[in-house]
Short mmCIF file of C-alpha atoms in Angstrom, two decimals:
data_model
loop_
_atom_site.label_atom_id
_atom_site.label_comp_id
_atom_site.label_asym_id
_atom_site.label_seq_id
_atom_site.Cartn_x
_atom_site.Cartn_y
_atom_site.Cartn_z
CA UNK A 539 -19.62 -27.91 -22.94
CA UNK A 540 -20.12 -30.86 -25.40
CA UNK A 541 -19.54 -34.46 -24.78
CA UNK A 542 -16.38 -34.95 -26.63
CA UNK A 543 -14.99 -31.86 -24.40
CA UNK A 544 -15.96 -33.40 -21.36
CA UNK A 545 -13.79 -36.74 -22.00
CA UNK A 546 -10.89 -34.65 -23.05
CA UNK A 547 -11.10 -32.73 -19.76
CA UNK A 548 -10.05 -35.11 -17.38
CA UNK A 549 -10.57 -33.06 -14.00
CA UNK A 550 -14.34 -32.55 -14.69
CA UNK A 551 -14.65 -36.41 -14.02
CA UNK A 552 -13.00 -35.81 -10.58
CA UNK A 553 -15.01 -32.96 -9.72
CA UNK A 554 -17.66 -35.05 -8.07
CA UNK A 555 -15.02 -36.39 -5.49
CA UNK A 556 -15.10 -32.44 -4.20
CA UNK A 557 -12.23 -31.05 -5.70
CA UNK A 558 -12.02 -27.60 -3.98
CA UNK A 559 -10.05 -26.12 -6.73
CA UNK A 560 -9.58 -27.00 -10.24
CA UNK A 561 -7.33 -25.30 -12.69
CA UNK A 562 -7.55 -26.55 -16.42
CA UNK A 563 -5.18 -25.50 -19.29
CA UNK A 564 -4.27 -22.37 -17.59
CA UNK A 565 -2.08 -20.15 -19.43
CA UNK A 566 -0.30 -17.13 -18.34
CA UNK A 567 1.56 -14.55 -20.26
CA UNK A 568 2.67 -11.20 -19.83
CA UNK A 569 2.44 -8.83 -22.67
CA UNK A 570 5.68 -8.53 -23.78
CA UNK A 571 7.05 -11.50 -22.72
CA UNK A 572 8.19 -14.12 -25.86
CA UNK A 573 6.75 -17.37 -24.43
CA UNK A 574 4.24 -17.62 -21.34
CA UNK A 575 5.17 -18.12 -17.74
CA UNK A 576 2.56 -20.92 -17.28
CA UNK A 577 1.62 -23.13 -20.24
CA UNK A 578 -0.96 -25.62 -19.95
CA UNK A 579 -1.36 -26.19 -16.46
CA UNK A 580 -3.93 -28.68 -15.27
CA UNK A 581 -4.85 -29.89 -11.71
CA UNK A 582 -7.12 -30.23 -8.93
CA UNK A 583 -6.63 -29.83 -5.30
CA UNK A 584 -9.15 -32.22 -3.26
CA UNK A 585 -11.20 -31.11 -0.43
CA UNK A 586 -8.97 -31.24 2.51
CA UNK A 587 -5.81 -32.01 0.99
CA UNK A 588 -2.64 -30.46 1.07
CA UNK A 589 -1.09 -29.84 -2.38
CA UNK A 590 2.61 -28.99 -2.67
CA UNK A 591 4.21 -27.06 -5.59
CA UNK A 592 7.80 -27.60 -6.10
CA UNK A 593 10.21 -26.25 -8.52
CA UNK A 594 13.32 -23.91 -9.24
CA UNK A 595 13.02 -20.25 -8.96
CA UNK A 596 11.53 -18.55 -11.70
CA UNK A 597 9.48 -22.03 -12.73
CA UNK A 598 6.38 -19.64 -12.37
CA UNK A 599 5.10 -21.29 -8.86
CA UNK A 600 4.62 -17.79 -7.37
CA UNK A 601 2.65 -16.92 -10.61
CA UNK A 602 0.57 -19.75 -10.37
CA UNK A 603 -0.67 -18.83 -6.73
CA UNK A 604 -1.09 -15.49 -8.13
CA UNK A 605 -3.50 -16.40 -10.89
CA UNK A 606 -5.23 -18.43 -8.37
CA UNK A 607 -5.67 -15.50 -5.87
CA UNK A 608 -6.89 -12.94 -8.74
CA UNK A 609 -3.90 -11.30 -8.48
CA UNK A 610 -2.87 -11.92 -12.15
CA UNK A 611 -5.32 -12.11 -15.11
CA UNK A 612 -4.76 -15.24 -17.03
CA UNK A 613 -4.60 -15.93 -20.90
CA UNK A 614 -6.03 -19.16 -20.91
CA UNK A 615 -8.00 -22.05 -19.49
CA UNK A 616 -9.94 -21.46 -16.50
CA UNK A 617 -9.94 -21.94 -12.50
CA UNK A 618 -12.61 -23.32 -10.81
CA UNK A 619 -13.46 -22.90 -7.17
CA UNK A 620 -16.02 -25.60 -5.81
CA UNK A 621 -16.95 -26.40 -9.41
CA UNK A 622 -17.81 -22.92 -10.08
CA UNK A 623 -16.05 -20.93 -12.85
CA UNK A 624 -14.15 -18.25 -11.24
CA UNK A 625 -11.90 -16.94 -13.75
CA UNK A 626 -11.47 -17.58 -17.53
CA UNK A 627 -8.60 -17.10 -19.80
CA UNK A 628 -8.62 -13.86 -22.08
CA UNK A 629 -5.84 -13.75 -25.12
CA UNK A 630 -3.73 -10.96 -24.39
CA UNK A 631 -5.25 -7.87 -26.50
CA UNK A 632 -6.38 -4.56 -26.21
CA UNK A 633 -8.10 -4.86 -22.89
CA UNK A 634 -4.84 -6.71 -21.13
CA UNK A 635 -3.64 -3.80 -19.00
CA UNK A 636 0.26 -3.84 -17.92
CA UNK A 637 1.24 -5.04 -14.64
CA UNK A 638 -0.49 -4.84 -11.97
CA UNK A 639 -3.78 -4.26 -13.70
CA UNK A 640 -6.06 -6.36 -11.58
CA UNK A 641 -7.11 -3.94 -9.10
CA UNK A 642 -10.20 -2.73 -11.40
CA UNK A 643 -11.59 -5.70 -9.29
CA UNK A 644 -13.03 -8.29 -11.72
CA UNK A 645 -13.31 -10.61 -8.91
CA UNK A 646 -16.27 -10.02 -6.03
CA UNK A 647 -15.14 -9.18 -2.57
CA UNK A 648 -17.03 -12.39 -1.71
CA UNK A 649 -15.54 -14.46 -3.76
CA UNK A 650 -12.06 -13.11 -2.91
CA UNK A 651 -12.72 -14.02 0.59
CA UNK A 652 -13.07 -17.65 -0.28
CA UNK A 653 -9.49 -17.79 -1.45
CA UNK A 654 -6.92 -17.00 1.60
CA UNK A 655 -3.58 -15.99 0.63
CA UNK A 656 -0.42 -15.60 2.51
CA UNK A 657 2.37 -13.99 1.03
CA UNK A 658 6.47 -14.26 1.49
CA UNK A 659 6.51 -11.02 2.81
CA UNK A 660 3.67 -10.94 5.45
CA UNK A 661 2.43 -7.84 4.47
CA UNK A 662 0.61 -6.93 7.61
CA UNK A 663 -0.84 -3.55 7.65
CA UNK A 664 1.96 -1.32 9.51
CA UNK A 665 -0.89 1.25 10.61
CA UNK A 666 -3.03 -1.17 12.53
CA UNK A 667 -2.30 -3.44 15.49
CA UNK A 668 -2.02 -7.35 15.28
CA UNK A 669 -5.92 -7.45 16.56
CA UNK A 670 -6.95 -4.73 13.95
CA UNK A 671 -4.88 -6.45 11.26
CA UNK A 672 -7.02 -9.91 11.84
CA UNK A 673 -10.33 -8.01 12.51
CA UNK A 674 -10.24 -5.54 9.24
CA UNK A 675 -11.58 -7.86 6.50
CA UNK A 676 -14.14 -9.82 8.80
CA UNK A 677 -15.68 -6.46 10.11
CA UNK A 678 -15.03 -4.18 6.61
CA UNK A 679 -16.02 -7.44 3.98
CA UNK A 680 -18.05 -9.83 5.73
CA UNK A 681 -20.26 -7.35 7.83
CA UNK A 682 -19.23 -9.48 10.94
CA UNK A 683 -20.04 -7.93 14.36
CA UNK A 684 -17.12 -6.18 15.89
CA UNK A 685 -17.25 -8.32 19.38
CA UNK A 686 -17.69 -11.55 17.41
CA UNK A 687 -14.64 -10.79 15.10
CA UNK A 688 -12.59 -9.86 17.78
CA UNK A 689 -13.40 -12.93 19.74
CA UNK A 690 -12.29 -15.61 16.74
CA UNK A 691 -9.36 -13.13 16.08
CA UNK A 692 -8.35 -13.80 20.00
CA UNK A 693 -8.92 -17.36 19.38
CA UNK A 694 -7.03 -17.48 16.03
CA UNK A 695 -3.96 -15.79 17.89
CA UNK A 696 -4.08 -17.95 20.48
CA UNK A 697 -3.77 -20.88 18.52
CA UNK A 698 -0.69 -19.46 17.01
CA UNK A 699 0.62 -18.81 20.61
CA UNK A 700 0.31 -14.69 19.87
CA UNK A 701 -2.57 -13.61 21.86
CA UNK A 702 -0.68 -11.92 24.27
CA UNK A 703 0.68 -9.62 21.53
CA UNK A 704 -2.84 -8.81 20.37
CA UNK A 705 -2.15 -5.06 20.68
CA UNK A 706 1.36 -5.02 19.46
CA UNK A 707 2.51 -3.13 16.29
CA UNK A 708 3.36 -5.22 13.18
CA UNK A 709 6.84 -3.21 13.44
CA UNK A 710 7.33 -4.92 17.16
CA UNK A 711 7.06 -8.43 16.16
CA UNK A 712 9.73 -10.85 14.68
CA UNK A 713 9.12 -12.07 11.41
CA UNK A 714 7.79 -15.42 12.43
CA UNK A 715 5.55 -13.84 14.35
CA UNK A 716 4.34 -11.40 11.76
CA UNK A 717 3.74 -14.58 9.46
CA UNK A 718 1.75 -16.20 11.88
CA UNK A 719 -0.48 -13.32 12.31
CA UNK A 720 -0.96 -13.01 8.75
CA UNK A 721 -1.94 -16.55 8.67
CA UNK A 722 -4.57 -15.57 11.31
CA UNK A 723 -5.60 -12.76 9.08
CA UNK A 724 -6.47 -14.90 5.90
CA UNK A 725 -7.72 -17.95 8.58
CA UNK A 726 -10.54 -15.80 10.06
CA UNK A 727 -12.39 -15.33 6.66
CA UNK A 728 -12.92 -18.90 6.81
CA UNK A 729 -11.63 -19.55 3.16
CA UNK A 730 -12.26 -22.73 1.15
CA UNK A 731 -8.49 -22.78 0.30
CA UNK A 732 -5.59 -21.13 1.66
CA UNK A 733 -2.45 -20.32 -0.68
CA UNK A 734 0.67 -20.01 0.69
CA UNK A 735 3.48 -18.35 -1.34
CA UNK A 736 6.94 -19.17 0.11
CA UNK A 737 5.89 -17.99 3.51
CA UNK A 738 9.22 -19.16 5.11
CA UNK A 739 11.75 -17.74 2.47
CA UNK A 740 12.03 -14.48 3.87
CA UNK A 741 12.55 -15.67 7.73
CA UNK A 742 15.15 -16.47 9.71
CA UNK A 743 16.20 -20.27 9.84
CA UNK A 744 15.40 -20.38 13.36
CA UNK A 745 11.94 -18.89 13.00
CA UNK A 746 10.91 -21.38 10.10
CA UNK A 747 9.76 -23.89 12.15
CA UNK A 748 7.51 -21.68 14.44
CA UNK A 749 5.56 -20.74 10.94
CA UNK A 750 5.67 -24.33 9.43
CA UNK A 751 4.21 -25.73 13.03
CA UNK A 752 1.29 -23.67 12.32
CA UNK A 753 0.36 -24.89 9.21
CA UNK A 754 1.09 -28.36 10.01
CA UNK A 755 -1.75 -28.17 12.48
CA UNK A 756 -4.07 -26.68 10.01
CA UNK A 757 -3.26 -29.42 7.67
CA UNK A 758 -4.02 -31.78 10.59
CA UNK A 759 -7.15 -29.86 11.07
CA UNK A 760 -8.20 -30.84 7.26
CA UNK A 761 -7.89 -27.64 5.77
CA UNK A 762 -7.38 -27.74 2.10
CA UNK A 763 -3.85 -25.80 1.26
CA UNK A 764 -1.94 -25.25 -1.56
CA UNK A 765 1.91 -24.73 -0.76
CA UNK A 766 4.61 -23.40 -2.98
CA UNK A 767 7.89 -23.80 -0.57
CA UNK A 768 11.86 -24.51 -0.96
CA UNK A 769 11.69 -26.42 2.75
CA UNK A 770 12.04 -29.79 1.18
CA UNK A 771 11.68 -31.75 4.69
CA UNK A 772 8.63 -29.82 5.23
CA UNK A 773 6.93 -30.54 1.41
CA UNK A 774 7.53 -33.93 2.41
CA UNK A 775 6.10 -34.17 5.44
CA UNK A 776 3.01 -32.50 4.75
CA UNK A 777 2.21 -33.12 1.32
CA UNK A 778 -0.80 -35.40 -0.01
CA UNK A 779 -0.13 -34.27 -3.70
CA UNK A 780 2.94 -32.71 -4.87
CA UNK A 781 3.51 -31.24 -8.37
CA UNK A 782 7.14 -29.98 -9.79
CA UNK A 783 6.81 -27.00 -11.98
CA UNK A 784 9.55 -25.80 -14.36
CA UNK A 785 9.69 -23.59 -17.10
CA UNK A 786 5.97 -22.85 -16.69
CA UNK A 787 4.92 -26.72 -17.28
CA UNK A 788 4.08 -29.11 -14.66
CA UNK A 789 6.54 -31.98 -15.38
CA UNK A 790 5.85 -34.33 -12.68
CA UNK A 791 2.74 -34.96 -10.76
CA UNK A 792 2.53 -37.56 -7.67
CA UNK A 793 -0.04 -38.49 -5.10
CA UNK A 794 2.60 -40.42 -3.34
CA UNK A 795 5.09 -37.76 -1.72
CA UNK A 796 7.29 -40.43 -0.24
CA UNK A 797 7.66 -42.05 -3.90
CA UNK A 798 8.39 -38.76 -5.48
CA UNK A 799 11.41 -37.88 -3.09
CA UNK A 800 12.73 -41.41 -3.08
CA UNK A 801 11.60 -42.47 -6.86
CA UNK A 802 10.99 -39.42 -8.69
CA UNK A 803 9.42 -40.50 -12.02
CA UNK A 804 11.13 -38.00 -14.36
CA UNK A 805 14.72 -37.18 -15.19
CA UNK A 806 13.64 -33.38 -14.28
CA UNK A 807 12.19 -34.14 -10.64
CA UNK A 808 15.49 -36.20 -9.94
CA UNK A 809 17.92 -33.39 -11.04
CA UNK A 810 15.78 -31.00 -9.16
CA UNK A 811 15.80 -33.01 -5.93
CA UNK A 812 19.29 -33.61 -6.23
CA UNK A 813 20.22 -30.34 -5.84
CA UNK A 814 19.17 -30.15 -2.05
CA UNK A 815 21.25 -32.39 0.45
CA UNK A 816 23.89 -34.73 0.57
CA UNK A 817 21.65 -36.74 2.78
CA UNK A 818 18.76 -36.88 0.03
CA UNK A 819 21.43 -38.39 -2.11
CA UNK A 820 22.57 -40.93 0.44
CA UNK A 821 19.06 -42.16 0.60
CA UNK A 822 18.70 -42.61 -2.72
CA UNK A 823 22.11 -44.39 -3.16
CA UNK A 824 20.67 -46.87 -0.29
CA UNK A 825 17.26 -47.19 -1.84
CA UNK A 826 18.99 -48.22 -5.08
CA UNK A 827 20.94 -50.71 -3.36
CA UNK A 828 17.94 -52.38 -1.21
CA UNK B 163 17.72 50.47 22.87
CA UNK B 164 16.37 53.42 21.63
CA UNK B 165 13.47 53.14 19.17
CA UNK B 166 11.87 50.27 21.14
CA UNK B 167 9.12 53.07 22.26
CA UNK B 168 7.75 52.99 18.83
CA UNK B 169 6.04 49.53 20.06
CA UNK B 170 4.42 51.13 22.91
CA UNK B 171 2.81 54.01 20.75
CA UNK B 172 -1.13 53.53 20.55
CA UNK B 173 -2.04 51.33 17.99
CA UNK B 174 0.97 50.06 17.08
CA UNK B 175 0.90 46.54 18.44
CA UNK B 176 -2.86 46.20 17.51
CA UNK B 177 -2.27 47.30 13.90
CA UNK B 178 0.56 44.83 13.59
CA UNK B 179 -1.53 42.05 15.28
CA UNK B 180 -4.46 43.04 12.75
CA UNK B 181 -1.93 42.72 10.09
CA UNK B 182 -0.86 39.43 11.31
CA UNK B 183 -4.69 38.06 11.54
CA UNK B 184 -4.57 38.97 7.56
CA UNK B 185 -1.79 36.86 6.97
CA UNK B 186 -2.78 34.33 9.25
CA UNK B 187 -6.17 34.20 7.50
CA UNK B 188 -4.71 34.13 3.61
CA UNK B 189 -2.08 31.31 4.80
CA UNK B 190 -4.60 29.33 6.79
CA UNK B 191 -7.53 29.57 3.69
CA UNK B 192 -4.78 28.81 1.37
CA UNK B 193 -3.33 25.46 3.50
CA UNK B 194 -6.84 24.74 4.14
CA UNK B 195 -8.00 24.61 0.55
CA UNK B 196 -4.83 22.90 -0.72
CA UNK B 197 -5.16 20.05 1.35
CA UNK B 198 -8.30 18.51 -0.59
CA UNK B 199 -6.82 20.04 -4.06
CA UNK B 200 -3.48 18.42 -2.95
CA UNK B 201 -4.88 15.03 -2.42
CA UNK B 202 -6.98 14.89 -5.22
CA UNK B 203 -4.10 16.16 -7.65
CA UNK B 204 -1.80 13.62 -6.05
CA UNK B 205 -4.27 10.73 -6.31
CA UNK B 206 -4.88 12.18 -10.22
CA UNK B 207 -1.01 11.58 -11.04
CA UNK B 208 -0.91 7.80 -9.69
CA UNK B 209 -3.44 7.08 -12.19
CA UNK B 210 -2.48 5.33 -15.27
CA UNK B 211 -4.66 7.48 -17.81
CA UNK B 212 -1.85 9.10 -20.01
CA UNK B 213 -3.76 12.03 -20.58
CA UNK B 214 -4.57 12.96 -16.85
CA UNK B 215 -1.00 12.08 -15.66
CA UNK B 216 -0.03 14.57 -18.82
CA UNK B 217 -2.37 17.33 -17.65
CA UNK B 218 -1.28 17.10 -14.10
CA UNK B 219 2.46 17.17 -14.97
CA UNK B 220 1.67 20.73 -16.99
CA UNK B 221 0.07 22.23 -13.91
CA UNK B 222 2.63 21.04 -11.74
CA UNK B 223 5.50 22.40 -13.81
CA UNK B 224 3.83 25.68 -14.54
CA UNK B 225 3.05 26.58 -11.13
CA UNK B 226 6.57 25.57 -9.92
CA UNK B 227 8.61 27.12 -12.42
CA UNK B 228 6.62 30.46 -12.37
CA UNK B 229 7.71 32.89 -9.54
CA UNK B 230 4.95 33.03 -7.14
CA UNK B 231 5.23 36.88 -7.58
CA UNK B 232 4.51 36.57 -11.51
CA UNK B 233 1.64 34.07 -10.66
CA UNK B 234 0.23 36.88 -8.28
CA UNK B 235 0.36 39.46 -10.90
CA UNK B 236 -1.13 37.33 -13.37
CA UNK B 237 -4.25 36.67 -11.10
CA UNK B 238 -4.66 40.21 -10.26
CA UNK B 239 -4.04 42.15 -13.01
CA UNK B 240 -3.85 39.78 -16.03
CA UNK B 241 -7.06 37.91 -15.40
CA UNK B 242 -8.95 41.38 -15.13
CA UNK B 243 -7.30 42.58 -18.84
CA UNK B 244 -7.99 39.18 -20.63
CA UNK B 245 -11.44 38.19 -19.23
CA UNK B 246 -12.46 40.96 -17.23
CA UNK B 247 -12.36 38.63 -14.45
CA UNK B 248 -11.76 41.09 -11.41
CA UNK B 249 -10.50 39.45 -8.39
CA UNK B 250 -9.79 41.53 -5.35
CA UNK B 251 -5.90 41.39 -3.90
CA UNK B 252 -7.12 39.09 -1.25
CA UNK B 253 -8.68 36.87 -3.94
CA UNK B 254 -6.17 36.69 -6.31
CA UNK B 255 -3.55 35.60 -3.46
CA UNK B 256 -6.06 32.69 -2.41
CA UNK B 257 -6.29 31.78 -6.00
CA UNK B 258 -2.40 31.84 -6.21
CA UNK B 259 -1.32 30.39 -3.08
CA UNK B 260 -4.07 27.52 -3.46
CA UNK B 261 -3.23 26.61 -6.89
CA UNK B 262 0.51 26.46 -5.79
CA UNK B 263 0.04 24.70 -2.62
CA UNK B 264 -2.07 22.14 -4.00
CA UNK B 265 0.37 21.35 -6.80
CA UNK B 266 3.27 21.26 -4.41
CA UNK B 267 0.98 19.12 -1.95
CA UNK B 268 -0.24 17.09 -4.98
CA UNK B 269 3.40 15.99 -5.92
CA UNK B 270 4.01 15.04 -2.17
CA UNK B 271 1.12 13.21 -1.89
CA UNK B 272 2.00 11.34 -5.18
CA UNK B 273 5.19 10.37 -3.97
CA UNK B 274 3.79 9.33 -0.63
CA UNK B 275 1.23 7.15 -2.32
CA UNK B 276 3.90 5.31 -4.64
CA UNK B 277 5.79 4.66 -1.79
CA UNK B 278 3.71 2.11 -0.12
CA UNK B 279 4.46 -1.06 -1.31
CA UNK B 280 2.01 -2.74 -4.00
CA UNK B 281 1.93 -5.83 -1.84
CA UNK B 282 -0.39 -3.60 0.89
CA UNK B 283 -2.44 -3.33 -1.98
CA UNK B 284 -2.33 -7.13 -3.01
CA UNK B 285 -2.80 -8.51 0.43
CA UNK B 286 -5.89 -6.10 0.78
CA UNK B 287 -7.25 -7.56 -2.33
CA UNK B 288 -7.04 -11.15 -1.31
CA UNK B 289 -8.62 -10.17 1.77
CA UNK B 290 -11.84 -9.11 -0.11
CA UNK B 291 -11.52 -5.26 0.62
CA UNK B 292 -12.86 -2.77 -2.39
CA UNK B 293 -10.21 -0.39 -3.72
CA UNK B 294 -12.04 2.17 -1.85
CA UNK B 295 -11.73 0.81 1.46
CA UNK B 296 -7.96 -0.41 0.55
CA UNK B 297 -7.11 3.11 -0.49
CA UNK B 298 -9.24 4.84 2.45
CA UNK B 299 -8.06 2.28 5.44
CA UNK B 300 -4.81 1.05 4.28
CA UNK B 301 -2.96 3.34 1.63
CA UNK B 302 -3.83 6.85 2.83
CA UNK B 303 -3.26 6.51 6.37
CA UNK B 304 0.46 5.33 5.72
CA UNK B 305 0.78 7.74 3.01
CA UNK B 306 -0.34 10.83 5.21
CA UNK B 307 2.10 9.40 7.86
CA UNK B 308 4.90 9.58 5.31
CA UNK B 309 3.81 12.79 3.89
CA UNK B 310 3.44 14.86 7.33
CA UNK B 311 7.17 16.31 7.67
CA UNK B 312 6.85 17.65 3.82
CA UNK B 313 3.63 18.98 4.24
CA UNK B 314 4.27 20.93 7.18
CA UNK B 315 7.52 22.44 5.82
CA UNK B 316 5.13 23.34 2.74
CA UNK B 317 2.90 25.08 4.97
CA UNK B 318 5.35 27.12 6.52
CA UNK B 319 6.43 28.01 3.13
CA UNK B 320 2.69 29.26 2.49
CA UNK B 321 2.74 31.34 5.65
CA UNK B 322 6.04 32.75 4.45
CA UNK B 323 5.22 33.52 1.15
CA UNK B 324 1.87 35.47 1.86
CA UNK B 325 4.05 38.46 2.34
CA UNK B 326 4.18 38.77 -1.50
CA UNK B 327 0.42 39.91 -0.92
CA UNK B 328 1.69 43.40 -0.01
CA UNK B 329 3.13 43.91 -3.18
CA UNK B 330 -0.77 43.56 -4.32
CA UNK B 331 -1.70 45.99 -1.49
CA UNK B 332 -3.00 43.62 0.73
CA UNK B 333 -2.56 45.14 4.37
CA UNK B 334 -0.99 41.88 5.82
CA UNK B 335 1.24 42.03 9.04
CA UNK B 336 4.58 43.10 6.57
CA UNK B 337 2.56 45.87 4.88
CA UNK B 338 1.46 47.11 8.31
CA UNK B 339 4.89 47.28 9.48
CA UNK B 340 5.87 49.28 6.64
CA UNK B 341 3.51 51.79 7.02
CA UNK B 342 4.18 52.05 11.05
CA UNK B 343 7.83 52.64 10.08
CA UNK B 344 7.12 55.05 7.70
CA UNK B 345 4.60 57.05 10.06
CA UNK B 346 7.46 57.17 12.70
CA UNK B 347 10.19 57.89 10.29
CA UNK B 348 11.37 61.05 12.14
CA UNK B 349 10.20 60.26 15.71
CA UNK B 350 11.89 57.18 15.87
CA UNK B 351 14.46 56.34 13.17
CA UNK B 352 15.29 52.88 14.78
CA UNK B 353 11.59 51.57 14.46
CA UNK B 354 12.81 49.69 11.37
CA UNK B 355 14.57 47.12 13.64
CA UNK B 356 11.94 46.66 16.31
CA UNK B 357 8.78 46.55 14.09
CA UNK B 358 10.66 43.93 11.74
CA UNK B 359 11.63 42.25 14.88
CA UNK B 360 8.50 41.69 16.10
CA UNK B 361 7.06 40.79 12.85
CA UNK B 362 9.98 37.82 12.93
CA UNK B 363 8.84 36.69 16.06
CA UNK B 364 5.16 36.86 15.05
CA UNK B 365 6.22 34.73 11.95
CA UNK B 366 8.12 32.43 14.26
CA UNK B 367 5.23 31.49 16.51
CA UNK B 368 3.14 30.65 13.49
CA UNK B 369 5.21 28.30 11.94
CA UNK B 370 6.58 26.84 15.30
CA UNK B 371 3.64 25.37 16.84
CA UNK B 372 2.98 23.70 13.23
CA UNK B 373 6.19 22.04 13.52
CA UNK B 374 5.52 20.68 17.22
CA UNK B 375 2.26 19.34 15.64
CA UNK B 376 3.96 17.65 13.25
CA UNK B 377 6.48 16.36 15.96
CA UNK B 378 3.83 14.94 17.99
CA UNK B 379 1.82 13.15 15.19
CA UNK B 380 4.82 11.88 13.63
CA UNK B 381 5.52 10.43 17.55
CA UNK B 382 2.12 9.11 17.89
CA UNK B 383 2.23 7.19 14.26
CA UNK B 384 5.86 6.18 14.96
CA UNK B 385 5.19 2.40 14.42
CA UNK B 386 5.70 2.17 10.59
#
């Protein structure tokens, strides 16, 4: 990299401070689409911090997480994990396959275990018990000893309050329980960063808290996380860093979640936040008065 | 009740059981060989390669549209005329039933594989599983379970269709029955009912356990 570029790339400097994830000028475009889904996205997730992505539906939030997890090829920019390049963009061309063209496996198994991801639809393996769901990857991919993997799985399940359901089948669990198992399944691989993709969006309101509580505890333990969510109160409570994505562009980035929620810098963020609750409007009014 | 004595004539039941054994042998070998073929065909049909999918489509449609009897005649008479490939009658039956079972099972396998949500593949991917591990540990076990009822149905259809082998001169259970009836035409004119009745139950007791096994397995794997 030449010197001129180094100065142009802001993120490069911050890398010394220990960014777990660095995304530079990421562009994502689907083959038949007119305009990119994600356009020139750059940000960093520092170690031990919680990075929250907000945005209206269709803004590209989930796509962003999917590109980081390696589920979608990117057409521009690059993704770095611990300062090491894991993905670079290739413009659309003959080689960029159709939908789901990822499984040819451009990323090594080892690399994939370093990024944990939890999906909206939990996606436990229905043909395996709770415990087997959690121990499958450590045994198969990381070649860990069966006993050791089981022991750690039980500890994790205990932490999320599900140790007694270890032998249950996923179909016997509630949505919130399944999602907590899915979190354990990702955690047992000791990923450097966890990606949460609207993990409570498919849950009954009553089950949302039990899942978010687990994520809050993980944040307290210093796990690096990137969270896409529609739960504003949760975002406000957990975020160290918050960004607003709209139309595939980062319209606002903030290191101060409170400020973001009370005094959003951009019009777009203001409009986005005003779509939520009346209470939040009232807070804004009061803030303006005081 | 007359005519029932024909069943107790020396050699009648043993001969029927011999015929039944031929039926079971042809059906069993056909089913066993069509299993791997069907899995491979079904897997190929889910590939994204257009040429492979096109070839599989032709194979499947050809086998399905042709009556099994026509396929049997092609395999038995046609191949020997055209390329001097002389299959014996049993060999021709096996060839046709394996190709047929493989095609039908392949289509079932394709449907079952495609019915597994792609989010299963994605969550296996982010956990670091290789594509083979994902297929063998996650996708295939779920697909097999969904496949089971339809494939047992296919197996019973193969068992029943083996009766066509009689038309190529294979001495299977139907053919044996006809021979016994012919031989006893004057002594026991009512033999037809009894002989075919016995054959009916023979087929029943082959196919019934299949569906029992299927039901048992389905129950054991019922946590989907």
